[in-house]
Amino acid sequence: MMLHIPEVLTKAQVAELRAAIDAADWIDGNATSGTQSALAKRNEQLPEGSAAARFAGGKILDALSHSPLFVTAALPQTVFPPLFNRYGGGQTFATHIDNSIRQSRDGSVRIRSDLSATLFLTEPEDYDGGELLVEDTYGVHEVKLPAGDLILYPASSLHQVTPVTRGARTSSFFWIQSMIRDDARRALLFQMDIAIQQLSLKVGAGAPELVSLTGTYHNLLRMWAEV
């Protein structure tokens, strides 16, 4: 399941993050690449664990915890500390798949990557190219979102970033280990939770049928969750 989550960050929050990370020293993006990715990847990256990355990453993690749509869709158990990359001057990341296990450089965080996320930090009109292309059984999906918006998609997906031919594309990227490992089950729970929320507005949260449906949701979550 792919999901566009709008306004994870406000424009003011994006500006605050950009001021911090743009002033920092950036390095070759292959500092965190696996063998396959190193052959496909040409970009810059903010050093993992740098003061700027920790500051900006903390702001993003706080924003995610206050995003009901993100929590409902991802059912996160652990969110990997956000990383930051920048593409410009023809830089690109050819088709690849994310590593199944991600570990922070200091070894403090180790997760199974169930979901991948890209949080856009540059307005789309400020650069050409740089589209995120994600492949699934329905074809290739092109993503280029406003600054502050996030795209969430299965980490098992083949994906790429097309060459940036004008300006620069700055974004944050990270992975999530979900309480629900299986994407189909996670999508089912998401659809059910959204329906429950919509029904509660129409019939009231105390309606017996809605109480029963909510119970079914939690019993499925109890059955499938890995915590």
PDB file of C-alpha atoms in Angstrom:
ATOM      1  CA  MET A   1       0.000   0.000   0.000  1.00  0.00           C
ATOM      2  CA  MET A   2       1.268   3.454  -0.964  1.00  0.00           C
ATOM      3  CA  LEU A   3      -0.056   6.440   0.949  1.00  0.00           C
ATOM      4  CA  HIS A   4       0.419  10.189   0.573  1.00  0.00           C
ATOM      5  CA  ILE A   5       0.380  11.846   4.006  1.00  0.00           C
ATOM      6  CA  PRO A   6       0.039  15.623   3.591  1.00  0.00           C
ATOM      7  CA  GLU A   7       1.432  18.296   5.908  1.00  0.00           C
ATOM      8  CA  VAL A   8       3.461  16.128   8.251  1.00  0.00           C
ATOM      9  CA  LEU A   9       5.499  19.314   8.675  1.00  0.00           C
ATOM     10  CA  THR A  10       4.183  22.845   8.378  1.00  0.00           C
ATOM     11  CA  LYS A  11       5.939  25.275   6.046  1.00  0.00           C
ATOM     12  CA  ALA A  12       7.459  26.974   9.096  1.00  0.00           C
ATOM     13  CA  GLN A  13       8.799  23.638  10.359  1.00  0.00           C
ATOM     14  CA  VAL A  14      10.255  22.858   6.922  1.00  0.00           C
ATOM     15  CA  ALA A  15      12.014  26.239   6.919  1.00  0.00           C
ATOM     16  CA  GLU A  16      13.419  25.571  10.400  1.00  0.00           C
ATOM     17  CA  LEU A  17      14.759  22.164   9.362  1.00  0.00           C
ATOM     18  CA  ARG A  18      16.193  23.462   6.112  1.00  0.00           C
ATOM     19  CA  ALA A  19      18.033  26.267   7.923  1.00  0.00           C
ATOM     20  CA  ALA A  20      19.679  23.679  10.171  1.00  0.00           C
ATOM     21  CA  ILE A  21      20.606  21.069   7.591  1.00  0.00           C
ATOM     22  CA  ASP A  22      21.536  23.399   4.715  1.00  0.00           C
ATOM     23  CA  ALA A  23      24.224  24.999   6.901  1.00  0.00           C
ATOM     24  CA  ALA A  24      25.747  21.616   7.789  1.00  0.00           C
ATOM     25  CA  ASP A  25      28.529  19.739   5.989  1.00  0.00           C
ATOM     26  CA  TRP A  26      27.274  17.087   3.553  1.00  0.00           C
ATOM     27  CA  ILE A  27      29.086  13.939   2.401  1.00  0.00           C
ATOM     28  CA  ASP A  28      28.883  11.369  -0.412  1.00  0.00           C
ATOM     29  CA  GLY A  29      25.562   9.565  -0.187  1.00  0.00           C
ATOM     30  CA  ASN A  30      27.226   6.171  -0.487  1.00  0.00           C
ATOM     31  CA  ALA A  31      28.360   6.429   3.124  1.00  0.00           C
ATOM     32  CA  THR A  32      25.270   4.373   4.048  1.00  0.00           C
ATOM     33  CA  SER A  33      24.927   2.281   0.873  1.00  0.00           C
ATOM     34  CA  GLY A  34      24.961  -1.461   0.563  1.00  0.00           C
ATOM     35  CA  THR A  35      26.842  -3.154  -2.284  1.00  0.00           C
ATOM     36  CA  GLN A  36      23.946  -2.959  -4.754  1.00  0.00           C
ATOM     37  CA  SER A  37      22.942   0.593  -3.852  1.00  0.00           C
ATOM     38  CA  ALA A  38      26.492   1.892  -4.225  1.00  0.00           C
ATOM     39  CA  LEU A  39      26.377   1.005  -7.919  1.00  0.00           C
ATOM     40  CA  ALA A  40      23.175   2.988  -8.471  1.00  0.00           C
ATOM     41  CA  LYS A  41      23.406   5.938  -6.103  1.00  0.00           C
ATOM     42  CA  ARG A  42      24.733   9.434  -6.818  1.00  0.00           C
ATOM     43  CA  ASN A  43      23.717  12.035  -4.266  1.00  0.00           C
ATOM     44  CA  GLU A  44      24.800  13.816  -1.093  1.00  0.00           C
ATOM     45  CA  GLN A  45      23.837  12.908   2.439  1.00  0.00           C
ATOM     46  CA  LEU A  46      23.913  14.561   5.829  1.00  0.00           C
ATOM     47  CA  PRO A  47      26.247  12.515   8.061  1.00  0.00           C
ATOM     48  CA  GLU A  48      24.278  10.112  10.225  1.00  0.00           C
ATOM     49  CA  GLY A  49      24.506  11.166  13.848  1.00  0.00           C
ATOM     50  CA  SER A  50      25.613  14.722  13.094  1.00  0.00           C
ATOM     51  CA  ALA A  51      24.190  17.491  15.263  1.00  0.00           C
ATOM     52  CA  ALA A  52      22.076  18.800  12.369  1.00  0.00           C
ATOM     53  CA  ALA A  53      20.738  15.324  11.552  1.00  0.00           C
ATOM     54  CA  ARG A  54      19.851  14.658  15.197  1.00  0.00           C
ATOM     55  CA  PHE A  55      18.075  18.011  15.537  1.00  0.00           C
ATOM     56  CA  ALA A  56      16.092  17.685  12.311  1.00  0.00           C
ATOM     57  CA  GLY A  57      15.403  13.986  12.857  1.00  0.00           C
ATOM     58  CA  GLY A  58      14.017  14.659  16.324  1.00  0.00           C
ATOM     59  CA  LYS A  59      11.637  17.254  14.910  1.00  0.00           C
ATOM     60  CA  ILE A  60      10.420  14.760  12.304  1.00  0.00           C
ATOM     61  CA  LEU A  61       9.911  11.951  14.817  1.00  0.00           C
ATOM     62  CA  ASP A  62       7.870  14.299  16.995  1.00  0.00           C
ATOM     63  CA  ALA A  63       5.760  15.350  14.002  1.00  0.00           C
ATOM     64  CA  LEU A  64       5.147  11.718  13.032  1.00  0.00           C
ATOM     65  CA  SER A  65       3.950  10.877  16.535  1.00  0.00           C
ATOM     66  CA  HIS A  66       1.335  13.632  16.162  1.00  0.00           C
ATOM     67  CA  SER A  67       0.164  12.481  12.707  1.00  0.00           C
ATOM     68  CA  PRO A  68      -2.922  10.248  13.154  1.00  0.00           C
ATOM     69  CA  LEU A  69      -2.829   9.202   9.498  1.00  0.00           C
ATOM     70  CA  PHE A  70       0.808   8.064   9.742  1.00  0.00           C
ATOM     71  CA  VAL A  71       0.170   6.116  12.950  1.00  0.00           C
ATOM     72  CA  THR A  72      -2.976   4.499  11.534  1.00  0.00           C
ATOM     73  CA  ALA A  73      -1.270   3.488   8.280  1.00  0.00           C
ATOM     74  CA  ALA A  74       2.144   2.411   9.578  1.00  0.00           C
ATOM     75  CA  LEU A  75       1.210   1.030  13.008  1.00  0.00           C
ATOM     76  CA  PRO A  76       4.835   1.748  13.881  1.00  0.00           C
ATOM     77  CA  GLN A  77       6.809  -0.295  16.349  1.00  0.00           C
ATOM     78  CA  THR A  78      10.136   1.431  15.612  1.00  0.00           C
ATOM     79  CA  VAL A  79      10.965   4.334  13.311  1.00  0.00           C
ATOM     80  CA  PHE A  80      14.567   4.452  12.114  1.00  0.00           C
ATOM     81  CA  PRO A  81      16.245   7.798  12.899  1.00  0.00           C
ATOM     82  CA  PRO A  82      15.528   9.986   9.854  1.00  0.00           C
ATOM     83  CA  LEU A  83      18.343  10.492   7.349  1.00  0.00           C
ATOM     84  CA  PHE A  84      18.692  13.339   4.867  1.00  0.00           C
ATOM     85  CA  ASN A  85      19.764  13.428   1.220  1.00  0.00           C
ATOM     86  CA  ARG A  86      20.188  15.998  -1.524  1.00  0.00           C
ATOM     87  CA  TYR A  87      20.198  15.609  -5.321  1.00  0.00           C
ATOM     88  CA  GLY A  88      21.411  18.204  -7.816  1.00  0.00           C
ATOM     89  CA  GLY A  89      23.400  18.567 -11.026  1.00  0.00           C
ATOM     90  CA  GLY A  90      22.120  15.380 -12.654  1.00  0.00           C
ATOM     91  CA  GLN A  91      22.425  13.252  -9.518  1.00  0.00           C
ATOM     92  CA  THR A  92      20.143  10.242  -9.342  1.00  0.00           C
ATOM     93  CA  PHE A  93      19.454   6.925  -7.619  1.00  0.00           C
ATOM     94  CA  ALA A  94      18.769   4.169 -10.139  1.00  0.00           C
ATOM     95  CA  THR A  95      16.300   1.330  -9.548  1.00  0.00           C
ATOM     96  CA  HIS A  96      17.015  -0.508  -6.303  1.00  0.00           C
ATOM     97  CA  ILE A  97      15.362  -2.135  -3.311  1.00  0.00           C
ATOM     98  CA  ASP A  98      16.000  -1.124   0.287  1.00  0.00           C
ATOM     99  CA  ASN A  99      17.904  -3.407   2.652  1.00  0.00           C
ATOM    100  CA  SER A 100      15.667  -5.706   4.677  1.00  0.00           C
ATOM    101  CA  ILE A 101      17.510  -4.937   7.930  1.00  0.00           C
ATOM    102  CA  ARG A 102      18.673  -1.449   8.851  1.00  0.00           C
ATOM    103  CA  GLN A 103      21.041  -0.684  11.706  1.00  0.00           C
ATOM    104  CA  SER A 104      22.139   2.736  12.862  1.00  0.00           C
ATOM    105  CA  ARG A 105      25.846   3.510  12.699  1.00  0.00           C
ATOM    106  CA  ASP A 106      26.181   3.460  16.476  1.00  0.00           C
ATOM    107  CA  GLY A 107      24.254   0.167  16.716  1.00  0.00           C
ATOM    108  CA  SER A 108      21.554   1.611  18.976  1.00  0.00           C
ATOM    109  CA  VAL A 109      18.708   0.938  16.508  1.00  0.00           C
ATOM    110  CA  ARG A 110      18.212  -2.220  14.463  1.00  0.00           C
ATOM    111  CA  ILE A 111      14.958  -2.820  12.593  1.00  0.00           C
ATOM    112  CA  ARG A 112      13.270  -4.912   9.942  1.00  0.00           C
ATOM    113  CA  SER A 113      12.347  -2.465   7.192  1.00  0.00           C
ATOM    114  CA  ASP A 114       8.655  -3.066   6.510  1.00  0.00           C
ATOM    115  CA  LEU A 115       7.933   0.429   5.191  1.00  0.00           C
ATOM    116  CA  SER A 116       9.971   3.128   3.473  1.00  0.00           C
ATOM    117  CA  ALA A 117       9.188   6.824   3.783  1.00  0.00           C
ATOM    118  CA  THR A 118      10.305   9.951   1.958  1.00  0.00           C
ATOM    119  CA  LEU A 119       9.505  13.344   3.466  1.00  0.00           C
ATOM    120  CA  PHE A 120       9.916  16.083   0.866  1.00  0.00           C
ATOM    121  CA  LEU A 121      11.717  19.245   2.041  1.00  0.00           C
ATOM    122  CA  THR A 122      11.845  21.148  -1.279  1.00  0.00           C
ATOM    123  CA  GLU A 123       8.881  22.595  -3.133  1.00  0.00           C
ATOM    124  CA  PRO A 124       8.339  20.786  -6.471  1.00  0.00           C
ATOM    125  CA  GLU A 125       8.581  23.981  -8.531  1.00  0.00           C
ATOM    126  CA  ASP A 126      12.100  24.613  -7.202  1.00  0.00           C
ATOM    127  CA  TYR A 127      13.679  21.725  -9.118  1.00  0.00           C
ATOM    128  CA  ASP A 128      13.242  19.690 -12.285  1.00  0.00           C
ATOM    129  CA  GLY A 129      13.437  15.919 -12.275  1.00  0.00           C
ATOM    130  CA  GLY A 130      13.919  14.179  -8.947  1.00  0.00           C
ATOM    131  CA  GLU A 131      10.672  12.208  -9.110  1.00  0.00           C
ATOM    132  CA  LEU A 132      10.427   9.168  -6.872  1.00  0.00           C
ATOM    133  CA  LEU A 133       9.268   6.219  -9.005  1.00  0.00           C
ATOM    134  CA  VAL A 134       7.817   3.281  -7.080  1.00  0.00           C
ATOM    135  CA  GLU A 135       6.914   0.005  -8.796  1.00  0.00           C
ATOM    136  CA  ASP A 136       4.152  -2.370  -7.748  1.00  0.00           C
ATOM    137  CA  THR A 137       1.792  -4.834  -9.412  1.00  0.00           C
ATOM    138  CA  TYR A 138      -0.214  -1.925 -10.856  1.00  0.00           C
ATOM    139  CA  GLY A 139       2.772  -0.334 -12.596  1.00  0.00           C
ATOM    140  CA  VAL A 140       5.107   2.573 -11.831  1.00  0.00           C
ATOM    141  CA  HIS A 141       3.890   5.420  -9.613  1.00  0.00           C
ATOM    142  CA  GLU A 142       5.523   8.857  -9.922  1.00  0.00           C
ATOM    143  CA  VAL A 143       5.769  10.900  -6.736  1.00  0.00           C
ATOM    144  CA  LYS A 144       6.813  14.546  -6.354  1.00  0.00           C
ATOM    145  CA  LEU A 145       5.159  16.187  -3.354  1.00  0.00           C
ATOM    146  CA  PRO A 146       5.021  19.615  -1.711  1.00  0.00           C
ATOM    147  CA  ALA A 147       7.548  20.333   1.019  1.00  0.00           C
ATOM    148  CA  GLY A 148       6.295  18.883   4.301  1.00  0.00           C
ATOM    149  CA  ASP A 149       4.377  16.010   2.673  1.00  0.00           C
ATOM    150  CA  LEU A 150       5.362  12.357   3.046  1.00  0.00           C
ATOM    151  CA  ILE A 151       5.003   9.258   0.889  1.00  0.00           C
ATOM    152  CA  LEU A 152       4.797   5.887   2.642  1.00  0.00           C
ATOM    153  CA  TYR A 153       5.266   2.645   0.696  1.00  0.00           C
ATOM    154  CA  PRO A 154       6.353  -0.990   1.203  1.00  0.00           C
ATOM    155  CA  ALA A 155      10.121  -1.274   1.615  1.00  0.00           C
ATOM    156  CA  SER A 156       9.996  -4.356  -0.620  1.00  0.00           C
ATOM    157  CA  SER A 157       9.161  -2.140  -3.620  1.00  0.00           C
ATOM    158  CA  LEU A 158      11.579  -1.460  -6.440  1.00  0.00           C
ATOM    159  CA  HIS A 159      12.059   2.297  -6.648  1.00  0.00           C
ATOM    160  CA  GLN A 160      14.310   5.028  -7.998  1.00  0.00           C
ATOM    161  CA  VAL A 161      14.906   8.779  -7.998  1.00  0.00           C
ATOM    162  CA  THR A 162      15.165  10.308 -11.475  1.00  0.00           C
ATOM    163  CA  PRO A 163      18.026  12.728 -12.284  1.00  0.00           C
ATOM    164  CA  VAL A 164      17.640  16.270 -10.959  1.00  0.00           C
ATOM    165  CA  THR A 165      18.347  18.558 -13.920  1.00  0.00           C
ATOM    166  CA  ARG A 166      17.630  21.955 -12.321  1.00  0.00           C
ATOM    167  CA  GLY A 167      17.910  23.147  -8.745  1.00  0.00           C
ATOM    168  CA  ALA A 168      18.272  20.688  -5.880  1.00  0.00           C
ATOM    169  CA  ARG A 169      15.945  18.202  -4.185  1.00  0.00           C
ATOM    170  CA  THR A 170      16.364  17.857  -0.418  1.00  0.00           C
ATOM    171  CA  SER A 171      14.401  15.289   1.547  1.00  0.00           C
ATOM    172  CA  SER A 172      14.401  13.061   4.581  1.00  0.00           C
ATOM    173  CA  PHE A 173      14.156   9.310   4.252  1.00  0.00           C
ATOM    174  CA  PHE A 174      13.719   6.565   6.807  1.00  0.00           C
ATOM    175  CA  TRP A 175      12.215   3.153   7.442  1.00  0.00           C
ATOM    176  CA  ILE A 176       9.597   1.762   9.788  1.00  0.00           C
ATOM    177  CA  GLN A 177       9.269  -1.609  11.448  1.00  0.00           C
ATOM    178  CA  SER A 178       5.538  -2.051  11.825  1.00  0.00           C
ATOM    179  CA  MET A 179       3.722  -4.020  14.480  1.00  0.00           C
ATOM    180  CA  ILE A 180       2.078  -5.718  11.473  1.00  0.00           C
ATOM    181  CA  ARG A 181       4.715  -7.318   9.251  1.00  0.00           C
ATOM    182  CA  ASP A 182       2.383  -8.274   6.383  1.00  0.00           C
ATOM    183  CA  ASP A 183       1.476  -5.425   4.019  1.00  0.00           C
ATOM    184  CA  ALA A 184      -1.929  -6.883   3.075  1.00  0.00           C
ATOM    185  CA  ARG A 185      -2.969  -7.241   6.715  1.00  0.00           C
ATOM    186  CA  ARG A 186      -1.694  -3.743   7.478  1.00  0.00           C
ATOM    187  CA  ALA A 187      -3.715  -2.338   4.565  1.00  0.00           C
ATOM    188  CA  LEU A 188      -6.846  -4.154   5.779  1.00  0.00           C
ATOM    189  CA  LEU A 189      -6.464  -2.712   9.279  1.00  0.00           C
ATOM    190  CA  PHE A 190      -5.891   0.752   7.832  1.00  0.00           C
ATOM    191  CA  GLN A 191      -9.060   0.571   5.734  1.00  0.00           C
ATOM    192  CA  MET A 192     -11.049  -0.692   8.702  1.00  0.00           C
ATOM    193  CA  ASP A 193      -9.735   2.021  11.033  1.00  0.00           C
ATOM    194  CA  ILE A 194     -10.533   4.767   8.530  1.00  0.00           C
ATOM    195  CA  ALA A 195     -14.056   3.379   8.103  1.00  0.00           C
ATOM    196  CA  ILE A 196     -14.518   3.307  11.889  1.00  0.00           C
ATOM    197  CA  GLN A 197     -13.419   6.930  12.172  1.00  0.00           C
ATOM    198  CA  GLN A 198     -15.781   8.010   9.395  1.00  0.00           C
ATOM    199  CA  LEU A 199     -18.710   6.050  10.845  1.00  0.00           C
ATOM    200  CA  SER A 200     -18.162   7.540  14.295  1.00  0.00           C
ATOM    201  CA  LEU A 201     -18.795  10.984  12.826  1.00  0.00           C
ATOM    202  CA  LYS A 202     -22.115   9.811  11.373  1.00  0.00           C
ATOM    203  CA  VAL A 203     -23.548   7.573  14.078  1.00  0.00           C
ATOM    204  CA  GLY A 204     -21.574   8.523  17.193  1.00  0.00           C
ATOM    205  CA  ALA A 205     -18.771   6.612  18.864  1.00  0.00           C
ATOM    206  CA  GLY A 206     -21.172   4.882  21.271  1.00  0.00           C
ATOM    207  CA  ALA A 207     -23.341   3.182  18.640  1.00  0.00           C
ATOM    208  CA  PRO A 208     -23.460  -0.568  19.439  1.00  0.00           C
ATOM    209  CA  GLU A 209     -22.555  -1.577  15.880  1.00  0.00           C
ATOM    210  CA  LEU A 210     -19.551   0.732  15.935  1.00  0.00           C
ATOM    211  CA  VAL A 211     -18.421  -0.598  19.299  1.00  0.00           C
ATOM    212  CA  SER A 212     -18.586  -4.110  17.839  1.00  0.00           C
ATOM    213  CA  LEU A 213     -16.643  -3.119  14.727  1.00  0.00           C
ATOM    214  CA  THR A 214     -14.003  -1.384  16.842  1.00  0.00           C
ATOM    215  CA  GLY A 215     -13.687  -4.541  18.905  1.00  0.00           C
ATOM    216  CA  THR A 216     -13.150  -6.571  15.742  1.00  0.00           C
ATOM    217  CA  TYR A 217     -10.396  -4.169  14.672  1.00  0.00           C
ATOM    218  CA  HIS A 218      -8.579  -4.561  17.980  1.00  0.00           C
ATOM    219  CA  ASN A 219      -9.003  -8.324  18.005  1.00  0.00           C
ATOM    220  CA  LEU A 220      -7.422  -8.530  14.533  1.00  0.00           C
ATOM    221  CA  LEU A 221      -4.621  -6.252  15.708  1.00  0.00           C
ATOM    222  CA  ARG A 222      -4.159  -8.450  18.774  1.00  0.00           C
ATOM    223  CA  MET A 223      -4.063 -11.557  16.557  1.00  0.00           C
ATOM    224  CA  TRP A 224      -1.499 -10.222  14.070  1.00  0.00           C
ATOM    225  CA  ALA A 225       0.673  -7.779  15.994  1.00  0.00           C
ATOM    226  CA  GLU A 226       4.320  -8.472  16.795  1.00  0.00           C
ATOM    227  CA  VAL A 227       5.299  -6.361  19.807  1.00  0.00           C
TER     228      VAL A 227
END
